[in-house]
PDB file of C-alpha atoms and ligand atoms in Angstrom:
ATOM      1  CA  MET A   1      37.788  18.063   2.420  1.00 52.00           C
ATOM      2  CA  MET A   2      35.113  15.631   3.456  1.00 51.00           C
ATOM      3  CA  GLN A   3      36.251  12.457   5.169  1.00 52.00           C
ATOM      4  CA  PRO A   4      35.772   9.378   2.919  1.00 56.00           C
ATOM      5  CA  GLU A   5      33.347   7.736   5.363  1.00 68.00           C
ATOM      6  CA  ASN A   6      31.011  10.671   4.753  1.00 93.00           C
ATOM      7  CA  THR A   7      30.819   9.785   1.061  1.00 97.00           C
ATOM      8  CA  ARG A   8      28.698   6.691   0.552  1.00 97.00           C
ATOM      9  CA  TRP A   9      29.139   5.129  -2.890  1.00 97.00           C
ATOM     10  CA  LYS A  10      26.281   3.009  -4.185  1.00 97.00           C
ATOM     11  CA  HIS A  11      26.743   1.184  -7.449  1.00 97.00           C
ATOM     12  CA  PHE A  12      23.762   0.024  -9.510  1.00 98.00           C
ATOM     13  CA  ASN A  13      23.843  -2.654 -12.206  1.00 97.00           C
ATOM     14  CA  SER A  14      21.633  -0.849 -14.687  1.00 97.00           C
ATOM     15  CA  ILE A  15      20.378   2.620 -15.414  1.00 96.00           C
ATOM     16  CA  GLU A  16      16.898   1.406 -14.513  1.00 97.00           C
ATOM     17  CA  CYS A  17      18.074   0.274 -11.067  1.00 98.00           C
ATOM     18  CA  LEU A  18      19.818   3.610 -10.545  1.00 98.00           C
ATOM     19  CA  ARG A  19      16.704   5.468 -11.558  1.00 97.00           C
ATOM     20  CA  HIS A  20      14.501   3.452  -9.210  1.00 97.00           C
ATOM     21  CA  GLY A  21      17.082   3.747  -6.429  1.00 98.00           C
ATOM     22  CA  VAL A  22      16.968   7.544  -6.591  1.00 98.00           C
ATOM     23  CA  PHE A  23      13.175   7.483  -6.841  1.00 98.00           C
ATOM     24  CA  ASP A  24      12.892   5.277  -3.726  1.00 98.00           C
ATOM     25  CA  ALA A  25      15.248   7.554  -1.780  1.00 98.00           C
ATOM     26  CA  ILE A  26      13.208  10.652  -2.692  1.00 98.00           C
ATOM     27  CA  VAL A  27       9.962   8.963  -1.665  1.00 98.00           C
ATOM     28  CA  LYS A  28      11.427   7.851   1.673  1.00 98.00           C
ATOM     29  CA  SER A  29      12.830  11.287   2.388  1.00 98.00           C
ATOM     30  CA  ALA A  30       9.568  13.017   1.395  1.00 98.00           C
ATOM     31  CA  ASN A  31       7.440  10.726   3.556  1.00 98.00           C
ATOM     32  CA  GLU A  32       9.657  11.292   6.591  1.00 98.00           C
ATOM     33  CA  ALA A  33       9.891  15.053   6.106  1.00 98.00           C
ATOM     34  CA  ILE A  34       6.141  15.458   5.658  1.00 98.00           C
ATOM     35  CA  LYS A  35       5.456  13.298   8.701  1.00 98.00           C
ATOM     36  CA  GLN A  36       7.984  15.060  10.917  1.00 98.00           C
ATOM     37  CA  ARG A  37       7.896  18.653   9.676  1.00 98.00           C
ATOM     38  CA  GLY A  38       4.794  18.931   7.511  1.00 98.00           C
ATOM     39  CA  GLN A  39       6.649  19.753   4.301  1.00 98.00           C
ATOM     40  CA  PHE A  40       9.350  18.494   1.949  1.00 98.00           C
ATOM     41  CA  SER A  41      11.833  20.726   0.167  1.00 98.00           C
ATOM     42  CA  ILE A  42      13.928  19.314  -2.645  1.00 98.00           C
ATOM     43  CA  VAL A  43      16.548  20.892  -4.884  1.00 98.00           C
ATOM     44  CA  LEU A  44      16.531  19.476  -8.415  1.00 98.00           C
ATOM     45  CA  ALA A  45      19.440  18.702 -10.704  1.00 98.00           C
ATOM     46  CA  GLY A  46      19.518  19.090 -14.456  1.00 96.00           C
ATOM     47  CA  GLY A  47      20.742  16.350 -16.778  1.00 93.00           C
ATOM     48  CA  ASN A  48      19.453  13.267 -18.515  1.00 92.00           C
ATOM     49  CA  THR A  49      19.480  10.814 -15.628  1.00 91.00           C
ATOM     50  CA  PRO A  50      17.508  13.079 -13.276  1.00 95.00           C
ATOM     51  CA  ARG A  51      14.985  13.579 -16.068  1.00 96.00           C
ATOM     52  CA  THR A  52      14.098   9.876 -15.997  1.00 95.00           C
ATOM     53  CA  VAL A  53      13.683  10.011 -12.210  1.00 97.00           C
ATOM     54  CA  TYR A  54      11.322  12.994 -12.469  1.00 98.00           C
ATOM     55  CA  ARG A  55       9.271  11.060 -14.983  1.00 97.00           C
ATOM     56  CA  LEU A  56       8.705   8.364 -12.348  1.00 97.00           C
ATOM     57  CA  LEU A  57       7.617  10.937  -9.751  1.00 98.00           C
ATOM     58  CA  ARG A  58       4.725  11.956 -11.957  1.00 96.00           C
ATOM     59  CA  ASP A  59       2.798   8.882 -10.845  1.00 95.00           C
ATOM     60  CA  LEU A  60       3.645   9.041  -7.144  1.00 97.00           C
ATOM     61  CA  ASP A  61       0.796   9.009  -4.665  1.00 97.00           C
ATOM     62  CA  THR A  62       1.731  11.743  -2.174  1.00 98.00           C
ATOM     63  CA  ASP A  63       0.359  14.966  -0.730  1.00 98.00           C
ATOM     64  CA  TRP A  64       1.821  17.303  -3.346  1.00 98.00           C
ATOM     65  CA  SER A  65       0.626  20.351  -1.401  1.00 98.00           C
ATOM     66  CA  LYS A  66       3.513  19.678   1.005  1.00 98.00           C
ATOM     67  CA  TRP A  67       6.262  19.737  -1.630  1.00 98.00           C
ATOM     68  CA  HIS A  68       8.586  22.702  -2.240  1.00 98.00           C
ATOM     69  CA  ILE A  69      10.715  22.621  -5.380  1.00 98.00           C
ATOM     70  CA  TYR A  70      14.017  24.441  -5.959  1.00 98.00           C
ATOM     71  CA  HIS A  71      16.707  24.176  -8.632  1.00 98.00           C
ATOM     72  CA  GLY A  72      20.418  23.855  -7.939  1.00 98.00           C
ATOM     73  CA  ASP A  73      21.322  25.882 -11.000  1.00 98.00           C
ATOM     74  CA  GLU A  74      19.907  27.405 -14.144  1.00 98.00           C
ATOM     75  CA  ARG A  75      21.095  28.559 -17.518  1.00 98.00           C
ATOM     76  CA  CYS A  76      20.532  32.204 -18.426  1.00 98.00           C
ATOM     77  CA  LEU A  77      18.216  31.593 -21.346  1.00 98.00           C
ATOM     78  CA  PRO A  78      14.632  32.643 -22.131  1.00 98.00           C
ATOM     79  CA  ILE A  79      12.080  31.080 -19.808  1.00 97.00           C
ATOM     80  CA  ASP A  80      10.748  28.748 -22.492  1.00 97.00           C
ATOM     81  CA  HIS A  81      14.128  27.663 -23.871  1.00 98.00           C
ATOM     82  CA  GLU A  82      14.448  23.902 -24.156  1.00 97.00           C
ATOM     83  CA  ASP A  83      17.764  23.923 -22.286  1.00 97.00           C
ATOM     84  CA  ARG A  84      16.235  25.419 -19.151  1.00 98.00           C
ATOM     85  CA  ASN A  85      16.296  23.011 -16.205  1.00 98.00           C
ATOM     86  CA  SER A  86      12.990  24.471 -15.015  1.00 98.00           C
ATOM     87  CA  LEU A  87      11.307  23.652 -18.327  1.00 98.00           C
ATOM     88  CA  MET A  88      12.577  20.082 -18.226  1.00 98.00           C
ATOM     89  CA  ALA A  89      11.176  19.482 -14.732  1.00 98.00           C
ATOM     90  CA  GLU A  90       7.919  21.141 -15.728  1.00 98.00           C
ATOM     91  CA  GLN A  91       7.527  19.051 -18.888  1.00 98.00           C
ATOM     92  CA  VAL A  92       8.279  15.638 -17.441  1.00 98.00           C
ATOM     93  CA  TRP A  93       6.864  16.004 -13.935  1.00 98.00           C
ATOM     94  CA  LEU A  94       5.573  19.231 -12.412  1.00 98.00           C
ATOM     95  CA  ARG A  95       2.750  19.980 -14.853  1.00 98.00           C
ATOM     96  CA  TYR A  96       1.206  16.617 -13.983  1.00 98.00           C
ATOM     97  CA  VAL A  97       1.039  17.089 -10.193  1.00 98.00           C
ATOM     98  CA  ASN A  98      -0.694  19.522  -7.865  1.00 97.00           C
ATOM     99  CA  ILE A  99       2.156  21.374  -6.238  1.00 98.00           C
ATOM    100  CA  PRO A 100       0.960  24.957  -5.574  1.00 98.00           C
ATOM    101  CA  ALA A 101       2.658  27.317  -8.040  1.00 98.00           C
ATOM    102  CA  SER A 102       3.939  29.405  -5.124  1.00 98.00           C
ATOM    103  CA  GLN A 103       5.947  26.368  -3.980  1.00 98.00           C
ATOM    104  CA  VAL A 104       7.744  25.810  -7.285  1.00 98.00           C
ATOM    105  CA  HIS A 105      10.737  28.089  -6.959  1.00 98.00           C
ATOM    106  CA  ASP A 106      12.273  28.403 -10.429  1.00 98.00           C
ATOM    107  CA  ILE A 107      15.444  30.441 -10.783  1.00 98.00           C
ATOM    108  CA  PRO A 108      14.540  33.632 -12.708  1.00 98.00           C
ATOM    109  CA  ALA A 109      17.534  33.207 -15.000  1.00 98.00           C
ATOM    110  CA  GLU A 110      15.733  35.056 -17.805  1.00 98.00           C
ATOM    111  CA  LEU A 111      16.561  38.233 -15.843  1.00 98.00           C
ATOM    112  CA  GLY A 112      20.272  37.659 -16.461  1.00 98.00           C
ATOM    113  CA  SER A 113      22.807  36.194 -14.090  1.00 98.00           C
ATOM    114  CA  VAL A 114      23.253  39.132 -11.718  1.00 98.00           C
ATOM    115  CA  ALA A 115      19.608  40.195 -11.289  1.00 98.00           C
ATOM    116  CA  GLY A 116      18.378  36.590 -11.357  1.00 98.00           C
ATOM    117  CA  ALA A 117      20.847  35.471  -8.694  1.00 98.00           C
ATOM    118  CA  LYS A 118      19.903  38.400  -6.479  1.00 98.00           C
ATOM    119  CA  ALA A 119      16.215  37.516  -6.726  1.00 98.00           C
ATOM    120  CA  TYR A 120      16.829  33.819  -6.069  1.00 98.00           C
ATOM    121  CA  ALA A 121      19.075  34.603  -3.103  1.00 98.00           C
ATOM    122  CA  GLU A 122      16.131  36.440  -1.565  1.00 98.00           C
ATOM    123  CA  THR A 123      13.900  33.403  -2.153  1.00 98.00           C
ATOM    124  CA  LEU A 124      16.446  31.069  -0.575  1.00 98.00           C
ATOM    125  CA  HIS A 125      17.185  33.333   2.339  1.00 93.00           C
ATOM    126  CA  VAL A 126      13.724  32.717   3.786  1.00 93.00           C
ATOM    127  CA  ALA A 127      13.656  29.023   2.817  1.00 96.00           C
ATOM    128  CA  PRO A 128      14.381  26.427   5.493  1.00 95.00           C
ATOM    129  CA  THR A 129      17.190  23.881   5.468  1.00 98.00           C
ATOM    130  CA  PHE A 130      16.617  21.714   2.393  1.00 98.00           C
ATOM    131  CA  ASP A 131      15.422  18.175   3.023  1.00 98.00           C
ATOM    132  CA  MET A 132      17.131  16.802  -0.066  1.00 98.00           C
ATOM    133  CA  VAL A 133      19.550  18.117  -2.679  1.00 98.00           C
ATOM    134  CA  LEU A 134      19.915  16.207  -5.950  1.00 98.00           C
ATOM    135  CA  LEU A 135      23.066  16.883  -7.924  1.00 98.00           C
ATOM    136  CA  GLY A 136      24.632  15.691 -11.159  1.00 97.00           C
ATOM    137  CA  LEU A 137      28.313  15.364 -11.942  1.00 97.00           C
ATOM    138  CA  GLY A 138      29.848  16.783 -15.100  1.00 96.00           C
ATOM    139  CA  GLU A 139      32.747  15.106 -16.851  1.00 97.00           C
ATOM    140  CA  ASP A 140      34.985  17.910 -15.599  1.00 97.00           C
ATOM    141  CA  GLY A 141      33.820  17.358 -12.015  1.00 98.00           C
ATOM    142  CA  HIS A 142      31.359  20.242 -11.940  1.00 98.00           C
ATOM    143  CA  THR A 143      28.162  20.043  -9.987  1.00 98.00           C
ATOM    144  CA  ALA A 144      25.231  22.455 -10.105  1.00 98.00           C
ATOM    145  CA  SER A 145      27.076  25.360 -11.822  1.00 98.00           C
ATOM    146  CA  LEU A 146      30.154  25.130  -9.606  1.00 98.00           C
ATOM    147  CA  PHE A 147      32.896  24.719 -12.195  1.00 98.00           C
ATOM    148  CA  PRO A 148      36.615  23.885 -12.002  1.00 97.00           C
ATOM    149  CA  ASN A 149      38.957  26.886 -11.925  1.00 95.00           C
ATOM    150  CA  HIS A 150      36.168  29.225 -10.866  1.00 96.00           C
ATOM    151  CA  GLU A 151      36.486  31.056  -7.594  1.00 96.00           C
ATOM    152  CA  VAL A 152      33.993  29.774  -5.028  1.00 97.00           C
ATOM    153  CA  ASP A 153      31.490  32.566  -4.370  1.00 98.00           C
ATOM    154  CA  ASN A 154      29.658  32.206  -1.080  1.00 98.00           C
ATOM    155  CA  SER A 155      28.653  35.853  -0.860  1.00 98.00           C
ATOM    156  CA  ALA A 156      24.936  34.968  -1.168  1.00 98.00           C
ATOM    157  CA  ASP A 157      22.661  31.907  -1.248  1.00 98.00           C
ATOM    158  CA  ALA A 158      22.482  32.136  -5.054  1.00 98.00           C
ATOM    159  CA  VAL A 159      25.261  33.632  -7.155  1.00 98.00           C
ATOM    160  CA  PRO A 160      25.900  34.523 -10.806  1.00 98.00           C
ATOM    161  CA  VAL A 161      28.290  32.402 -12.853  1.00 98.00           C
ATOM    162  CA  PHE A 162      30.229  33.939 -15.737  1.00 98.00           C
ATOM    163  CA  ASN A 163      32.340  32.186 -18.376  1.00 96.00           C
ATOM    164  CA  ALA A 164      31.076  28.688 -17.601  1.00 97.00           C
ATOM    165  CA  PRO A 165      33.109  26.181 -19.645  1.00 97.00           C
ATOM    166  CA  LYS A 166      29.902  24.371 -20.611  1.00 95.00           C
ATOM    167  CA  PRO A 167      27.433  26.544 -22.550  1.00 96.00           C
ATOM    168  CA  PRO A 168      25.739  28.765 -21.891  1.00 97.00           C
ATOM    169  CA  ALA A 169      28.485  30.829 -20.293  1.00 98.00           C
ATOM    170  CA  ASP A 170      26.044  32.774 -18.119  1.00 98.00           C
ATOM    171  CA  ARG A 171      24.343  30.839 -15.375  1.00 98.00           C
ATOM    172  CA  ILE A 172      23.040  31.087 -11.820  1.00 98.00           C
ATOM    173  CA  THR A 173      23.867  28.566  -9.127  1.00 98.00           C
ATOM    174  CA  ILE A 174      22.919  27.987  -5.537  1.00 98.00           C
ATOM    175  CA  SER A 175      26.129  28.642  -3.631  1.00 98.00           C
ATOM    176  CA  GLN A 176      28.270  25.953  -2.046  1.00 98.00           C
ATOM    177  CA  ASN A 177      27.318  26.968   1.497  1.00 98.00           C
ATOM    178  CA  ARG A 178      23.600  27.021   0.770  1.00 98.00           C
ATOM    179  CA  LEU A 179      23.701  23.631  -0.967  1.00 98.00           C
ATOM    180  CA  ASN A 180      25.419  22.256   2.126  1.00 98.00           C
ATOM    181  CA  ASN A 181      22.509  23.466   4.264  1.00 98.00           C
ATOM    182  CA  THR A 182      20.538  20.252   3.749  1.00 98.00           C
ATOM    183  CA  ARG A 183      19.544  17.048   5.486  1.00 98.00           C
ATOM    184  CA  GLU A 184      20.456  14.801   2.572  1.00 98.00           C
ATOM    185  CA  VAL A 185      22.390  14.890  -0.715  1.00 98.00           C
ATOM    186  CA  ILE A 186      22.265  12.445  -3.600  1.00 98.00           C
ATOM    187  CA  PHE A 187      24.650  12.705  -6.524  1.00 98.00           C
ATOM    188  CA  ILE A 188      23.323  10.969  -9.626  1.00 98.00           C
ATOM    189  CA  VAL A 189      26.271   9.784 -11.708  1.00 97.00           C
ATOM    190  CA  SER A 190      25.955   7.699 -14.853  1.00 96.00           C
ATOM    191  CA  GLY A 191      28.206   7.003 -17.800  1.00 95.00           C
ATOM    192  CA  ALA A 192      31.831   6.135 -18.410  1.00 96.00           C
ATOM    193  CA  GLY A 193      32.587   9.776 -19.224  1.00 97.00           C
ATOM    194  CA  LYS A 194      32.437  10.511 -15.503  1.00 97.00           C
ATOM    195  CA  GLN A 195      35.163   8.001 -14.604  1.00 98.00           C
ATOM    196  CA  GLU A 196      38.026  10.464 -14.400  1.00 98.00           C
ATOM    197  CA  ALA A 197      36.066  12.825 -12.153  1.00 98.00           C
ATOM    198  CA  VAL A 198      35.022   9.877  -9.967  1.00 98.00           C
ATOM    199  CA  ASP A 199      38.638   8.672  -9.751  1.00 97.00           C
ATOM    200  CA  HIS A 200      39.764  12.112  -8.594  1.00 97.00           C
ATOM    201  CA  TRP A 201      36.975  12.237  -6.061  1.00 97.00           C
ATOM    202  CA  ARG A 202      37.745   8.784  -4.667  1.00 96.00           C
ATOM    203  CA  SER A 203      41.458   9.462  -4.434  1.00 95.00           C
ATOM    204  CA  GLY A 204      40.836  12.595  -2.378  1.00 94.00           C
ATOM    205  CA  THR A 205      41.617  15.136  -5.095  1.00 95.00           C
ATOM    206  CA  ALA A 206      39.383  18.196  -4.848  1.00 96.00           C
ATOM    207  CA  ILE A 207      36.860  18.653  -7.652  1.00 97.00           C
ATOM    208  CA  PRO A 208      33.861  21.007  -7.544  1.00 98.00           C
ATOM    209  CA  ALA A 209      31.624  18.135  -6.420  1.00 98.00           C
ATOM    210  CA  THR A 210      33.687  17.743  -3.241  1.00 97.00           C
ATOM    211  CA  LEU A 211      32.683  21.277  -2.250  1.00 97.00           C
ATOM    212  CA  ILE A 212      29.413  19.673  -1.259  1.00 98.00           C
ATOM    213  CA  ALA A 213      30.181  18.258   2.155  1.00 96.00           C
ATOM    214  CA  PRO A 214      27.277  18.656   4.585  1.00 97.00           C
ATOM    215  CA  SER A 215      27.468  17.085   8.027  1.00 95.00           C
ATOM    216  CA  CYS A 216      24.993  14.414   6.890  1.00 95.00           C
ATOM    217  CA  GLY A 217      27.520  13.273   4.272  1.00 97.00           C
ATOM    218  CA  VAL A 218      26.594  12.551   0.663  1.00 98.00           C
ATOM    219  CA  ASP A 219      25.322   9.520  -1.209  1.00 98.00           C
ATOM    220  CA  VAL A 220      26.695   8.956  -4.694  1.00 98.00           C
ATOM    221  CA  TYR A 221      24.437   6.758  -6.808  1.00 98.00           C
ATOM    222  CA  CYS A 222      26.406   5.428  -9.787  1.00 98.00           C
ATOM    223  CA  PHE A 223      25.958   3.399 -12.907  1.00 97.00           C
ATOM    224  CA  GLY A 224      28.517   2.781 -15.634  1.00 97.00           C
ATOM    225  CA  VAL A 225      31.554   3.962 -13.673  1.00 97.00           C
ATOM    226  CA  ALA A 226      33.908   1.769 -11.688  1.00 94.00           C
ATOM    227  CA  VAL A 227      33.822   2.509  -7.962  1.00 93.00           C
TER     228      VAL A 227
HETATM  229  C1  6PG B   1      24.711  21.489 -16.932  1.00 71.92           C
HETATM  230  C2  6PG B   1      24.191  20.086 -16.731  1.00 71.92           C
HETATM  231  C3  6PG B   1      25.060  19.352 -15.753  1.00 71.92           C
HETATM  232  C4  6PG B   1      24.576  17.937 -15.542  1.00 71.92           C
HETATM  233  C5  6PG B   1      25.733  16.997 -15.615  1.00 71.92           C
HETATM  234  C6  6PG B   1      25.270  15.567 -15.602  1.00 71.92           C
HETATM  235  O1  6PG B   1      23.943  22.419 -16.743  1.00 71.92           O
HETATM  236  O2  6PG B   1      25.882  21.623 -17.267  1.00 71.92           O
HETATM  237  O3  6PG B   1      22.868  20.089 -16.311  1.00 71.92           O
HETATM  238  O4  6PG B   1      25.212  20.040 -14.563  1.00 71.92           O
HETATM  239  O5  6PG B   1      23.968  17.784 -14.297  1.00 71.92           O
HETATM  240  O6  6PG B   1      26.464  17.274 -16.768  1.00 71.92           O
HETATM  241  O7  6PG B   1      24.338  15.364 -16.618  1.00 71.92           O
HETATM  242  P1  6PG B   1      23.856  13.926 -17.130  1.00 71.92           P
HETATM  243  O8  6PG B   1      23.003  13.330 -16.043  1.00 71.92           O
HETATM  244  O9  6PG B   1      23.086  14.241 -18.370  1.00 71.92           O
HETATM  245  O10 6PG B   1      25.083  13.130 -17.358  1.00 71.92           O
END
């Protein structure tokens, strides 16, 4: 398990401060990546708090032609289903900015978990190390679609998930190993419902979120939980 010093806890006093904190970190990371490597690749999280961050990005002044968008996980639902993470990002952010369509890498979860994961694994296989991975934390400690009591499947960069405890049961997730292939990770954690998972994490008890342990460490941006 990751050493505690590699997990940097940052507590914010309001949801607005958390939201702006994540926004500022994305902007800093994007500016550096574009300057140093000519592109910025970011993996998006689903969830309500990330949604408010994406809304802020809509108005960012940046060279959008350098951005590459991925998703950490997706629900196996029709492409236009309101619970799709890709639709959420599209509605609040991506349709308002000029990222080339070929650089928005949605997970083709409408194909079903097995075929969709296979296709996304091929996409990821030729993608570089991510610059930034955004992740949420579920009340049960899950992150992306890595759930408790599910065997960790690192057989490909993207893998199917069956019997997820949170609906829908069929999903696709980027694998643990591929998520760890990144220069930066931010967990976005808000709400008292996450306290038990956070307590486990801080006491060194393994939860799915602790599978994410890249050499750069992880930043956990929190509001509404005691840390
Ligand atoms: C899912 C959710 C989930 C989400 C967390 C945190 O597919 O199960 O997207 O992974 O990231 O539950 O969500 P909130 O930010 O809404 O608390």
